[in-house]
Coordinates of C-alpha atoms (C1' of nucleotides) in Angstrom, one line a residue:
Chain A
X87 CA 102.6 72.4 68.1
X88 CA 106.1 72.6 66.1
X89 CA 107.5 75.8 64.9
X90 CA 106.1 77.2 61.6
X91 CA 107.9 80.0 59.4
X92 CA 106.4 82.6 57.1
X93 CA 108.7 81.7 54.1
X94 CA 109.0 84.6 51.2
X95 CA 109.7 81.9 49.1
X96 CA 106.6 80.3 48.8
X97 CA 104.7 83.1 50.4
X98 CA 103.1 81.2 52.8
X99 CA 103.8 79.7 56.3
X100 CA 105.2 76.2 56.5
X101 CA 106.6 73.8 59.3
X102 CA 110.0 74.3 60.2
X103 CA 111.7 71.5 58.9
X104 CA 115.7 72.2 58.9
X105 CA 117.9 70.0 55.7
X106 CA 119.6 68.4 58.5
X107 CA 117.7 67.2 61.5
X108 CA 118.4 69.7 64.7
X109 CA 120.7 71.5 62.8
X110 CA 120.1 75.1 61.4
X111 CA 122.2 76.7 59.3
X112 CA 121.2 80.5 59.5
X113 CA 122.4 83.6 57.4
X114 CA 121.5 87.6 57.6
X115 CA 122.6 90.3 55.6
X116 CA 124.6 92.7 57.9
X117 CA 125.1 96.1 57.6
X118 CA 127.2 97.7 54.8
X119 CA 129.5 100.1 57.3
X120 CA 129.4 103.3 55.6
X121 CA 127.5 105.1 58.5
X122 CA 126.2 103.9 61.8
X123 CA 123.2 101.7 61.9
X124 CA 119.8 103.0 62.2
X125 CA 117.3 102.3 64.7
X126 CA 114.9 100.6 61.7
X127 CA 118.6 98.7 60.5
X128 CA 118.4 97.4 64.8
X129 CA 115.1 96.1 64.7
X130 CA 116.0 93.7 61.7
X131 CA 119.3 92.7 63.4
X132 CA 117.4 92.1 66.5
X133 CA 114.8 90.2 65.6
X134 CA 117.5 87.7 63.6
X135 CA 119.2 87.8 66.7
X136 CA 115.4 86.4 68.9
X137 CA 115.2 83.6 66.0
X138 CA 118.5 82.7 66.2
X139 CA 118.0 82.0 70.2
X140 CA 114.7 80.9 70.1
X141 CA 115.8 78.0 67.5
X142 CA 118.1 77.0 70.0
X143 CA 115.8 77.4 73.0
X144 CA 113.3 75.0 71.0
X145 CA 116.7 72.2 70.7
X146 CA 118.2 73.0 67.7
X147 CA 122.2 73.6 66.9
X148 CA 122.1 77.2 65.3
X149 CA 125.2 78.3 62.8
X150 CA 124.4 81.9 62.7
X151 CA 126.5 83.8 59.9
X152 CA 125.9 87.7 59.3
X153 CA 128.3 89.6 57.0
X154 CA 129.6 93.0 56.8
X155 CA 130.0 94.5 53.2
X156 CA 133.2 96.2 53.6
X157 CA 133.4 97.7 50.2
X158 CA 130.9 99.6 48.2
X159 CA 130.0 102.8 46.6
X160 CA 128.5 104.3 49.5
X161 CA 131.9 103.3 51.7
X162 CA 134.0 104.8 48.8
X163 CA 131.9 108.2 48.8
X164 CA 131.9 108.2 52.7
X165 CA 135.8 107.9 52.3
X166 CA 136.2 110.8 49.9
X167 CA 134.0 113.1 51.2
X168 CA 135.7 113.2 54.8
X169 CA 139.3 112.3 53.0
X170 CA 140.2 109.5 54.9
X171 CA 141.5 105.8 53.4
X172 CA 137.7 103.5 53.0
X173 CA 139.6 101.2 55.8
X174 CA 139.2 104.3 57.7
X175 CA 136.1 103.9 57.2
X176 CA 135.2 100.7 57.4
X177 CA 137.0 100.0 60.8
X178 CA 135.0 103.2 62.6
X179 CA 132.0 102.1 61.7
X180 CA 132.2 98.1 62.0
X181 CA 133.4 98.8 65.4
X182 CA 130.4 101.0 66.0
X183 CA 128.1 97.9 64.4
X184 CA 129.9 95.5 67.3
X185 CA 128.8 98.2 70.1
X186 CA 125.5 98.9 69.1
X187 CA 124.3 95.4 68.6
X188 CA 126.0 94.2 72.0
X189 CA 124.2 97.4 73.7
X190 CA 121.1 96.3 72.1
X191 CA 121.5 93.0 74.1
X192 CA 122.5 90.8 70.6
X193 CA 124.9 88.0 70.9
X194 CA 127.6 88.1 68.5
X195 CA 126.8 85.9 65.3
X196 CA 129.2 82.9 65.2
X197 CA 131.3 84.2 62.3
X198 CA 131.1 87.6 60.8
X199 CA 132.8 88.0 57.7
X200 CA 133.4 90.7 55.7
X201 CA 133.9 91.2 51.5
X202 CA 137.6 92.0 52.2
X203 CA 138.5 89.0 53.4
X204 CA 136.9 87.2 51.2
X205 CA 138.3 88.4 47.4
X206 CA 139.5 84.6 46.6
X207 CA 136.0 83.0 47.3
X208 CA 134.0 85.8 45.1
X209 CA 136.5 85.5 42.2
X210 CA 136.6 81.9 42.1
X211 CA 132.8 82.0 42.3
X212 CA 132.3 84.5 39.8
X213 CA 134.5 82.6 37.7
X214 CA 132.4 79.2 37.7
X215 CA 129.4 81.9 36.4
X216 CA 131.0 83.0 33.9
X217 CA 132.7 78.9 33.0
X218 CA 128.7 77.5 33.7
X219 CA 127.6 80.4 30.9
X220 CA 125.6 82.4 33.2
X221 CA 128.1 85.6 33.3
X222 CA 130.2 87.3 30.4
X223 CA 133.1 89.6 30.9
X224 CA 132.8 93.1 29.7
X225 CA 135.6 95.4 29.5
X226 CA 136.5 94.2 32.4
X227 CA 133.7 94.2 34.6
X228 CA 131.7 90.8 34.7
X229 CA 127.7 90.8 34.7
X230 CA 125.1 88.0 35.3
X231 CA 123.2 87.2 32.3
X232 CA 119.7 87.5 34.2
X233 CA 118.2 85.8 31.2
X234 CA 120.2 82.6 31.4
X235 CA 118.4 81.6 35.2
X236 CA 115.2 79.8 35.0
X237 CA 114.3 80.8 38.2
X238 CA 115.0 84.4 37.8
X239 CA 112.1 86.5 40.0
X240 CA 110.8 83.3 41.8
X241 CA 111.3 85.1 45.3
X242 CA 110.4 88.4 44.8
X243 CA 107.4 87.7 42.3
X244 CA 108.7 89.1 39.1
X245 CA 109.0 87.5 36.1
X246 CA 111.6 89.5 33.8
X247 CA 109.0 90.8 31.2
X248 CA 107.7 92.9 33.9
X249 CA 110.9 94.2 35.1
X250 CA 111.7 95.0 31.3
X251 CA 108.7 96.9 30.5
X252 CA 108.9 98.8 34.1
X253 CA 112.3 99.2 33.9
X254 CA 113.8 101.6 35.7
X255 CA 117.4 100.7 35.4
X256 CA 120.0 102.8 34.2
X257 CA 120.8 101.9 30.3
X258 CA 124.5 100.5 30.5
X259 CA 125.7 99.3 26.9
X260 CA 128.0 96.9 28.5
X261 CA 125.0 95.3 29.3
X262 CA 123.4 92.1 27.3
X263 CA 120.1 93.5 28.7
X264 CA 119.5 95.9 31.4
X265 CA 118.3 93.7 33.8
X266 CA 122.0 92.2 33.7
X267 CA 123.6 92.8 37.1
X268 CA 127.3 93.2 38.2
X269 CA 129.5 90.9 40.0
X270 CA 132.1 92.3 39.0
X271 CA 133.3 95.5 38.6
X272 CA 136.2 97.2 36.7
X273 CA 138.4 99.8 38.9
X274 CA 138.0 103.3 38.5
X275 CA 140.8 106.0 38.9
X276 CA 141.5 106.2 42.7
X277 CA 139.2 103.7 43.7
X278 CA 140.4 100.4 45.7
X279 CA 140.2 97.5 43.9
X280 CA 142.1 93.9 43.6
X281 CA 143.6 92.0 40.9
X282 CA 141.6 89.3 39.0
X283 CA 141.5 87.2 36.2
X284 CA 139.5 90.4 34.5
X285 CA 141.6 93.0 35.6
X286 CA 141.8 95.2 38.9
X287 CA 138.2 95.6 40.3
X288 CA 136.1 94.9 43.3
X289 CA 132.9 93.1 44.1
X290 CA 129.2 93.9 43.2
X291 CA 126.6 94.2 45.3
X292 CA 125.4 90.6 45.7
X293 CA 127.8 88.3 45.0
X294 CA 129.7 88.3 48.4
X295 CA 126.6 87.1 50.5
X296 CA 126.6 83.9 47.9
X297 CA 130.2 83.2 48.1
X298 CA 130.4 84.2 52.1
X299 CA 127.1 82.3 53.0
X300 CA 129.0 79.0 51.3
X301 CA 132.1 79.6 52.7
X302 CA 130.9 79.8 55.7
X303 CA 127.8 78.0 56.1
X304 CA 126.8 75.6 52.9
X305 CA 125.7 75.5 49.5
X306 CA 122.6 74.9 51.0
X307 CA 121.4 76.7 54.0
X308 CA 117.9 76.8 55.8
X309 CA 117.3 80.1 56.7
X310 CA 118.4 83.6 55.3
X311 CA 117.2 86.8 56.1
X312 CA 116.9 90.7 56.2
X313 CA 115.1 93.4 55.5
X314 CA 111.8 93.6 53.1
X315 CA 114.0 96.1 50.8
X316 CA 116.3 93.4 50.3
X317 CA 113.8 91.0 48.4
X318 CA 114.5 92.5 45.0
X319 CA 116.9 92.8 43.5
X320 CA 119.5 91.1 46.8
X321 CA 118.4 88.4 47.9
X322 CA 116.6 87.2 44.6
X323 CA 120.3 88.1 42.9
X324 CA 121.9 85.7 44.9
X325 CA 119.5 83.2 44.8
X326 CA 120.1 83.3 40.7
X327 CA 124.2 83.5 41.6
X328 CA 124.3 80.9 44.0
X329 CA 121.9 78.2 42.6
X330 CA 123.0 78.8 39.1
X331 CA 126.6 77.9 40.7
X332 CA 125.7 75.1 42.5
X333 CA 122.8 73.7 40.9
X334 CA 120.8 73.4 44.2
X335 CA 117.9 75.5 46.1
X336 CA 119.8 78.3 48.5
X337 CA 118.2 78.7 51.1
X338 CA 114.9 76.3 51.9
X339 CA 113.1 79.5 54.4
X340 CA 113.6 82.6 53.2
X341 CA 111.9 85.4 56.1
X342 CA 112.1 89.0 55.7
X343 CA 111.9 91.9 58.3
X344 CA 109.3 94.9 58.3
X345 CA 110.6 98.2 57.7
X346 CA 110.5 101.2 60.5
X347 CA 108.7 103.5 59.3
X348 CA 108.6 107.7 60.6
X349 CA 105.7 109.9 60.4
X350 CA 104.2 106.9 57.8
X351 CA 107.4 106.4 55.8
X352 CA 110.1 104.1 55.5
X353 CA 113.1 105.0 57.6
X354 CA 115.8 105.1 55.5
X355 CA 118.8 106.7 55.0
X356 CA 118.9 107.8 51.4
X357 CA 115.7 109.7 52.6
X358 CA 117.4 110.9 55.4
X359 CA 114.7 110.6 57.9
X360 CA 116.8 108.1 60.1
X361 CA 117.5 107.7 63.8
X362 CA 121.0 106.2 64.6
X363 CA 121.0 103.1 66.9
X364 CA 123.1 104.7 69.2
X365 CA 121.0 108.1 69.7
X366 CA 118.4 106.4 70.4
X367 CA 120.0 104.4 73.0
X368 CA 121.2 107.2 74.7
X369 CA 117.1 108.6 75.2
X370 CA 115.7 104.8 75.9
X371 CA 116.8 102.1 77.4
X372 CA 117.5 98.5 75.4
X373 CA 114.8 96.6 76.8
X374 CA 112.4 99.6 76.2
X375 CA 113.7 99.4 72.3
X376 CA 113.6 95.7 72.5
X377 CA 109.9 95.8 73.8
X378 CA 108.7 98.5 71.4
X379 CA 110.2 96.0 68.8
X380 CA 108.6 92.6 70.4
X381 CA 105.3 94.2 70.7
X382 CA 104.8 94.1 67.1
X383 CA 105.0 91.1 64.3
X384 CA 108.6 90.9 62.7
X385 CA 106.9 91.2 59.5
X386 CA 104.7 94.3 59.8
X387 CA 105.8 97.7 59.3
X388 CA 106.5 99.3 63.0
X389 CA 106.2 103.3 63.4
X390 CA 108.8 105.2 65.2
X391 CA 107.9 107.8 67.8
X392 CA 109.4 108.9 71.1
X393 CA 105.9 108.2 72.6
X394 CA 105.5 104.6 71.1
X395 CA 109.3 104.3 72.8
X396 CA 108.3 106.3 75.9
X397 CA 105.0 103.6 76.4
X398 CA 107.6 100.3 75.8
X399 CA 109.8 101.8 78.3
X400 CA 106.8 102.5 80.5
X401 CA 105.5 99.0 80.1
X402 CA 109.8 97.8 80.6
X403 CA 110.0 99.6 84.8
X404 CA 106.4 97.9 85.3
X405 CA 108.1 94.2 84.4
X406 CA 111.1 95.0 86.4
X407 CA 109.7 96.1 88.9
X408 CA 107.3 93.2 88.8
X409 CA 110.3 90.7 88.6
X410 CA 112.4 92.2 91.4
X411 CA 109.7 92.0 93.6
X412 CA 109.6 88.2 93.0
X413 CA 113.2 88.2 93.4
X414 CA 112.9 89.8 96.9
X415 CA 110.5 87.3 97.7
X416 CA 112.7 84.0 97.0
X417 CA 115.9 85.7 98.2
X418 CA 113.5 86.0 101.7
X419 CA 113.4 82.6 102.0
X420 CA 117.5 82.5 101.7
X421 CA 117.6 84.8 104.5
X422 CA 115.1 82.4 106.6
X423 CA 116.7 79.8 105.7
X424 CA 114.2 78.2 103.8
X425 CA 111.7 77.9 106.9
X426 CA 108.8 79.9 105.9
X427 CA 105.3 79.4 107.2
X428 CA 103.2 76.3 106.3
X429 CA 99.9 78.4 105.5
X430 CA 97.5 76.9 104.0
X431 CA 97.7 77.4 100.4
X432 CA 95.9 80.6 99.2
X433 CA 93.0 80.3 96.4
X434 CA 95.1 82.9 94.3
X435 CA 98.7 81.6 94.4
X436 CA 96.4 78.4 93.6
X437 CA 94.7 80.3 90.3
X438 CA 98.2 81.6 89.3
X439 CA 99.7 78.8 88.7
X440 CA 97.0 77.2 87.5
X441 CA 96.6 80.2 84.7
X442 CA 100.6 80.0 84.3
X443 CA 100.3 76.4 82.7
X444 CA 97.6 77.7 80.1
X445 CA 100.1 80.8 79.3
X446 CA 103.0 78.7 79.5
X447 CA 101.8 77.2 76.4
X448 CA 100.3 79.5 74.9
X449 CA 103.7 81.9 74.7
X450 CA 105.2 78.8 73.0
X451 CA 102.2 78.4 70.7
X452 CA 102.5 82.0 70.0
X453 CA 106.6 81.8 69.5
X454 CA 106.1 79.0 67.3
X455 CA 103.3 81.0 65.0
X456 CA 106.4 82.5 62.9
X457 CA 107.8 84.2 66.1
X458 CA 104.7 86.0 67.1
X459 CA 106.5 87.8 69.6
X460 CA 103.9 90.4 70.0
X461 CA 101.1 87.9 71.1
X462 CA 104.2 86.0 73.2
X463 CA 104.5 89.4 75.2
X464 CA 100.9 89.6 75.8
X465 CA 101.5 86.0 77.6
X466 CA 104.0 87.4 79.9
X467 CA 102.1 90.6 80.8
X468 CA 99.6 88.4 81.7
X469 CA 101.7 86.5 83.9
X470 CA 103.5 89.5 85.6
X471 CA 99.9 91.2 86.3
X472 CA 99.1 87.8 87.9
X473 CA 102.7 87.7 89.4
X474 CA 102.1 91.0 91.3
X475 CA 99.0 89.8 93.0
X476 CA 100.9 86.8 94.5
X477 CA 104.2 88.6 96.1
X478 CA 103.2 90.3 99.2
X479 CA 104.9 88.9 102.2
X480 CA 101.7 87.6 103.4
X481 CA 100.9 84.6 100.9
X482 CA 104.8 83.7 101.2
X483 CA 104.8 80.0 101.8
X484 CA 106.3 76.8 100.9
X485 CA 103.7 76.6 97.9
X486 CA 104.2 80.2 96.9
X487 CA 107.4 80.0 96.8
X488 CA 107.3 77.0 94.9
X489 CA 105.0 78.9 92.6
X490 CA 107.1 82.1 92.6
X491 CA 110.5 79.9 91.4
X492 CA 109.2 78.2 88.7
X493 CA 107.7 81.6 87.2
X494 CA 111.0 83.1 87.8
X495 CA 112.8 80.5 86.2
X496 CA 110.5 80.3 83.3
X497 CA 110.7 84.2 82.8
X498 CA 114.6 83.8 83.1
X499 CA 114.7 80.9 80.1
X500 CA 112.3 83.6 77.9
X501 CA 114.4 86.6 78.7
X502 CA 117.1 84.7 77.1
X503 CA 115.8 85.1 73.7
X504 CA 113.5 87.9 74.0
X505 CA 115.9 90.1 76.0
X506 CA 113.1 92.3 78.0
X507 CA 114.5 92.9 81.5
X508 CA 118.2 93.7 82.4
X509 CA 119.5 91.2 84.8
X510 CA 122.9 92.3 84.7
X511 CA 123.8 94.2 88.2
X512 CA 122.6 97.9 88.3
X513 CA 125.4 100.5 88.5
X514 CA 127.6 100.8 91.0
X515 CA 126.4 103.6 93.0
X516 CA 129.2 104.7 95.6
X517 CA 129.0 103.3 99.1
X518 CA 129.9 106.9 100.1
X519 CA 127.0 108.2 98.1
X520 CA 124.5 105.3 99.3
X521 CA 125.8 106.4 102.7
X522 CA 125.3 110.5 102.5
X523 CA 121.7 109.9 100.8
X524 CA 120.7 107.1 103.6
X525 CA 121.7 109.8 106.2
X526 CA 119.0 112.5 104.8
X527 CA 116.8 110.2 104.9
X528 CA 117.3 109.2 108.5
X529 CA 117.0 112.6 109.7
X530 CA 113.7 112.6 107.6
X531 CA 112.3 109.8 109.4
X532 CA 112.9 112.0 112.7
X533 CA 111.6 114.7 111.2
X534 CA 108.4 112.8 110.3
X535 CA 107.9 110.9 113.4
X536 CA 107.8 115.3 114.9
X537 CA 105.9 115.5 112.3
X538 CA 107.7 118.7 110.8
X539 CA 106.6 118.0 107.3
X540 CA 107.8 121.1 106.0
X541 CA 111.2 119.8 106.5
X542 CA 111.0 116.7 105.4
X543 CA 109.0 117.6 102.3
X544 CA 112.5 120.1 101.9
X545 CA 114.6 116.2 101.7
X546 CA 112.4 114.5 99.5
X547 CA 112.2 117.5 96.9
X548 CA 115.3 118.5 96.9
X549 CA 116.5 114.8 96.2
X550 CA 113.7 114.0 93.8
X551 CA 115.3 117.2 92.3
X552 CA 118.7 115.5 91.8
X553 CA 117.0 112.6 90.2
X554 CA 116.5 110.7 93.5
X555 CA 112.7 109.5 94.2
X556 CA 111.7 108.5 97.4
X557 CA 109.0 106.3 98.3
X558 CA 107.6 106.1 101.8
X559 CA 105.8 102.7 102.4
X560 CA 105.0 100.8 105.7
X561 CA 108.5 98.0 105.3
X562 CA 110.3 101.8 105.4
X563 CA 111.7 104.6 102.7
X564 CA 113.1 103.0 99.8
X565 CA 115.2 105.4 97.6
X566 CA 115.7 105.1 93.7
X567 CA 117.8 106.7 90.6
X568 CA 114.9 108.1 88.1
Chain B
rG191 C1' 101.7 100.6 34.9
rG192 C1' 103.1 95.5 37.4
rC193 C1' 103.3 93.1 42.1
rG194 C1' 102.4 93.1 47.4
rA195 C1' 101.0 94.6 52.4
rC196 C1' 97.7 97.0 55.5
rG197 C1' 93.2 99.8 57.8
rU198 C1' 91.0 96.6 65.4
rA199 C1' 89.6 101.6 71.5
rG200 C1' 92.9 108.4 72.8
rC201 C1' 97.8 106.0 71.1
rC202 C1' 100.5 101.1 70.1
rA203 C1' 98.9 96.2 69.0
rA204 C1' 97.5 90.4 69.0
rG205 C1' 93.7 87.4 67.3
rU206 C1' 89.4 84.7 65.4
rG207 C1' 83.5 81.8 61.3
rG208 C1' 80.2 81.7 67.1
rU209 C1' 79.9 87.6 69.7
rA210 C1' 87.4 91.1 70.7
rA211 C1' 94.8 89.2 74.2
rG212 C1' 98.2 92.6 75.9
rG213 C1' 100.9 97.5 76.5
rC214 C1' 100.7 102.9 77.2
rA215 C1' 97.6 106.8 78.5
rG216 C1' 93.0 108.0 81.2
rG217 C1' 89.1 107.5 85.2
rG218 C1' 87.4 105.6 90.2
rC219 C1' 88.9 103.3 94.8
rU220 C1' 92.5 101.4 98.7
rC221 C1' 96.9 102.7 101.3
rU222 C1' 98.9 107.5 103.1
rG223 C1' 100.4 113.7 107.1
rC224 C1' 101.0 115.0 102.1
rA225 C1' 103.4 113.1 97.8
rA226 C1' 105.2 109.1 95.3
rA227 C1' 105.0 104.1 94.5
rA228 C1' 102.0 99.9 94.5
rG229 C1' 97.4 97.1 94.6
rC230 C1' 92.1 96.6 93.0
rC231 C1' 88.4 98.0 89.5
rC232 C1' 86.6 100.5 84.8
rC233 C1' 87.5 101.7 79.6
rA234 C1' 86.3 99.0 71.7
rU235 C1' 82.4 95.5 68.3
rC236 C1' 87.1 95.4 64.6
rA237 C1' 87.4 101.7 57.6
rA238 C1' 82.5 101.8 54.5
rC239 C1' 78.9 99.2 51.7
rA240 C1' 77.0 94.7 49.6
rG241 C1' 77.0 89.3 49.5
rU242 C1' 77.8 84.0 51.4
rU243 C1' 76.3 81.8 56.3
rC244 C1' 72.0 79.6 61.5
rG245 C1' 76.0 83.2 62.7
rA246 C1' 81.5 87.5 60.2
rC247 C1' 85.5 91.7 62.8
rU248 C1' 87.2 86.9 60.7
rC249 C1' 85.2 84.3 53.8
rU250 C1' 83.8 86.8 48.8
rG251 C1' 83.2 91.4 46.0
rU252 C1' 83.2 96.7 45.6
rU253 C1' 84.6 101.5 47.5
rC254 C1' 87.6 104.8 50.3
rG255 C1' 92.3 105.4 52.7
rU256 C1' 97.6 104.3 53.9
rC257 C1' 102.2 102.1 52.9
rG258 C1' 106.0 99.2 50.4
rC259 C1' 108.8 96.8 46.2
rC260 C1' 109.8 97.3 40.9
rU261 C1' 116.6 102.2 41.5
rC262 C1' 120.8 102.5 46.6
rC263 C1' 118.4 100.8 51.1
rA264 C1' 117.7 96.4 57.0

RNA sequence: GGCGACGUAGCCAAGUGGUAAGGCAGGGCUCUGCAAAAGCCCCAUCAACAGUUCGACUCUGUUCGUCGCCUCCA
């Protein structure tokens, strides 16, 4: 089975078919940096992230572009309110952007521009508008002349009598019709702005993902994405821009993200009922935000709750723990030097594997279902619940550990995309530490073997009191950090 | 008002015209000085009603409920 998309754009899901054979070009709509990003802004970033990698898992050369809109109103509001220049601004909080996403395990996009940078490109693009007839200059400020694009509403499902009879958009008598939206706007007092062939002003809201997407990607691209919010009036804004400029189809898949929603409503900032990124990170861990996000369709709406993020994190120490225990067992045969018993092989080491070539495919049918990551993660439970059965020290033999590798290496290759376990090294806990809390517990074992439980019930709670949980088991005590 | 999405166990959540993945929580058992951890096992008939069908949770219709977009928003 080949990868199929859900594509807004003709509403229904289609084979993946990139304009240039195993080459995708890919664009998102980043963050405007006016604020930190939310916890419901993360899950749209992540799950571009997951499609970016698993395009390339599945063979194909990914150009992944995401902007940064660098100037706004909101960035301009943020700037006076806290008196500071909106560079101030801008810099804090793209720099907050660039650690959030890497703590959220996302691999930097391979160019992320921003509107600053890019003043040329959106002048000369808004210019071709206006010389094509699809924009007029007023008083300075330049709009787009909804009326003039054929295709007007074709994303989003509108057609523009609708949007005129419904209309809730502010009169403007600048305006040719209110449905007219700005590329370009004339300065205010005190505002930034740049010179231009209409006067000083700055961008609109739109027109710098049309002219960044083609400056850095193509006229035509196969995927763009973002957030459901961003159908109408965004992305269908610079579908009109862009093709109206060019003359050809945008983007060929168009694939939006659910919204997060809180106590049944969309998370969103101008309602105020947000979690940043980064306060949640500091409660949960990545993978447990990465899991509560995979466990669900991209598309769907996802509700935020400590307790939802409290089971994914639950469900995150079962798989690592799971997966070190495999780990132990091939780094075993290291230490033996790869000399382990020739036992015959066992009837469920034989039904694992057998199972992990049914739910090897099926995690690859389910990725390729329009990245249905949630029935993908119900593959690789399944395959660490089988997993666990197979690891004890008993069943370790040549076939085993045949067995055991290749589901390592298979959960590795996943992990790359999907991100659910943390292989980096765990903190460095101090060899004198290590040392002191190895000691107690070797005066516990004496204690035990005198049996003076009292005592040795005084160790382990007074260390499970300082976060340290103890675990007595027949290979030993083994010692974690909660 | 226009357009759209959704309603699956205590919670979260896949999926399908032939009798429901997975996660969390919960219960039982094993191990164990106790505890913890781990392992094993158990745990739904798919909002309601009507219709199509040999057969529907899956198709059609109606009802109820929830949410989103149409204005800034990932």
């Amino acid at each position: 089975m080949s990868l199929k998309i859900y594509n807004t754009l003709t509403r229904q899901k289609e084979p993946f078919v990139p304009i240039k054979e195993q080459e995708v070009l890919m664009y998102s709509c980043g963050p405007t940096v006016y604020n930190y990003i939310h916890i419901g802004n993360a899950r749209t970033f992540v799950m571009a992230d997951i499609i970016r990698r698993y395009l390339e898992y599945s063979g194909y050369k990914v150009k992944f572009v995401m902007n940064i809109t660098d100037i706004d109103d909101k960035i301009i509001n943020e700037a006076k309110d806290k008196d500071l220049d909106f560079s101030d601004v801008t810099q804090l909080y793209t720099e907050g952007f660039f650690e959030d996403i890497a703590k959220l395990g996302m691999r930097m996009p391979d160019a992320v521009p921003r509107v600053t940078e890019h003043l040329d490109e959106i002048i000369n693009l808004v210019q071709t508008l206006i010389l094509k007839g699809y924009a007029y200059e007023s008083e300075g400020s330049v709009y787009y002349d909804v009326g003039k694009f054929a295709g007007y509403g074709k994303l989003s499902g509108k057609n523009i009598d609708d949007l005129m009879s419904g209309a809730r958009v502010e009169v403007n008598e600048k305006k040719k019709s209110p449905l007219d939206f700005v590329l370009w706007k004339a300065v205010k007092p005190g505002e930034p702005s740049w010179e231009s062939l209409w006067g000083n002003g700055r961008p609109g809201w739109h027109i710098e993902c049309s002219a960044m997407c083609m400056n850095h990607l193509a006229d035509q691209i196969d995927i763009h994405c973002g957030g459901s919010d961003l159908v109408f009036p965004h992305h269908e804004n610079e579908i009109a821009q862009s093709e109206a400029a060019t003359g050809k189809l945008f983007s060929k898949y168009w694939i939006h993200c659910g919204f997060l929603n809180i106590d049944n409503e969309k998370m969103s900032k101008s309602l105020g009922n947000f979690w940043l990124a980064r306060d949640v990170l500091k409660k949960f861990r990545p993978e447990a935000v990465r899991i509560f996000f995979l466990q669900k369709h991209y598309a769907s709406p996802l509700s935020y709750s400590e307790d939802n993020l409290r089971d994914a994190e639950n469900a995150h120490k079962r798989l690592e723990m799971i997966f070190n225990k495999v780990q132990q067992a091939l780094d075993l045969k290291e230490t033996l030097g790869g000399s382990v018993g020739t036992v015959a092989i066992n009837p469920d080491v034989e039904q694992f594997s057998k199972d992990l070539d049914r739910l090897e495919k099926e995690f690859h049918e389910a990725m390729d279902d329009d990245f249905n990551t949630a029935a993908a993660m119900g593959k690789i439970f399944e395959i660490f619940n089988g997993l666990s059965k197979i690891t004890s020290p008993k069943l370790l033999n040549d076939f085993s550990l045949y067995v055991l590798k290749r589901t390592r290496d298979l959960i590795l290759e996943w992990n790359e995309f999907l991100g659910f376990l943390n292989l980096s090294k765990p903190e460095n806990v101090s060899k004198k530490y290590e040392k002191i809390v190895d000691l107690l517990l070797d005066i516990r074992m004496d204690l035990r073997k005198r049996k003076e439980w009292t005592l040795s019930d005084k160790i382990r709670d007074g260390l499970n009191e300082i976060g340290i949980a103890i675990e007595d088991s027949p290979d030993g005590t083994k010692w974690k950090l909660k």
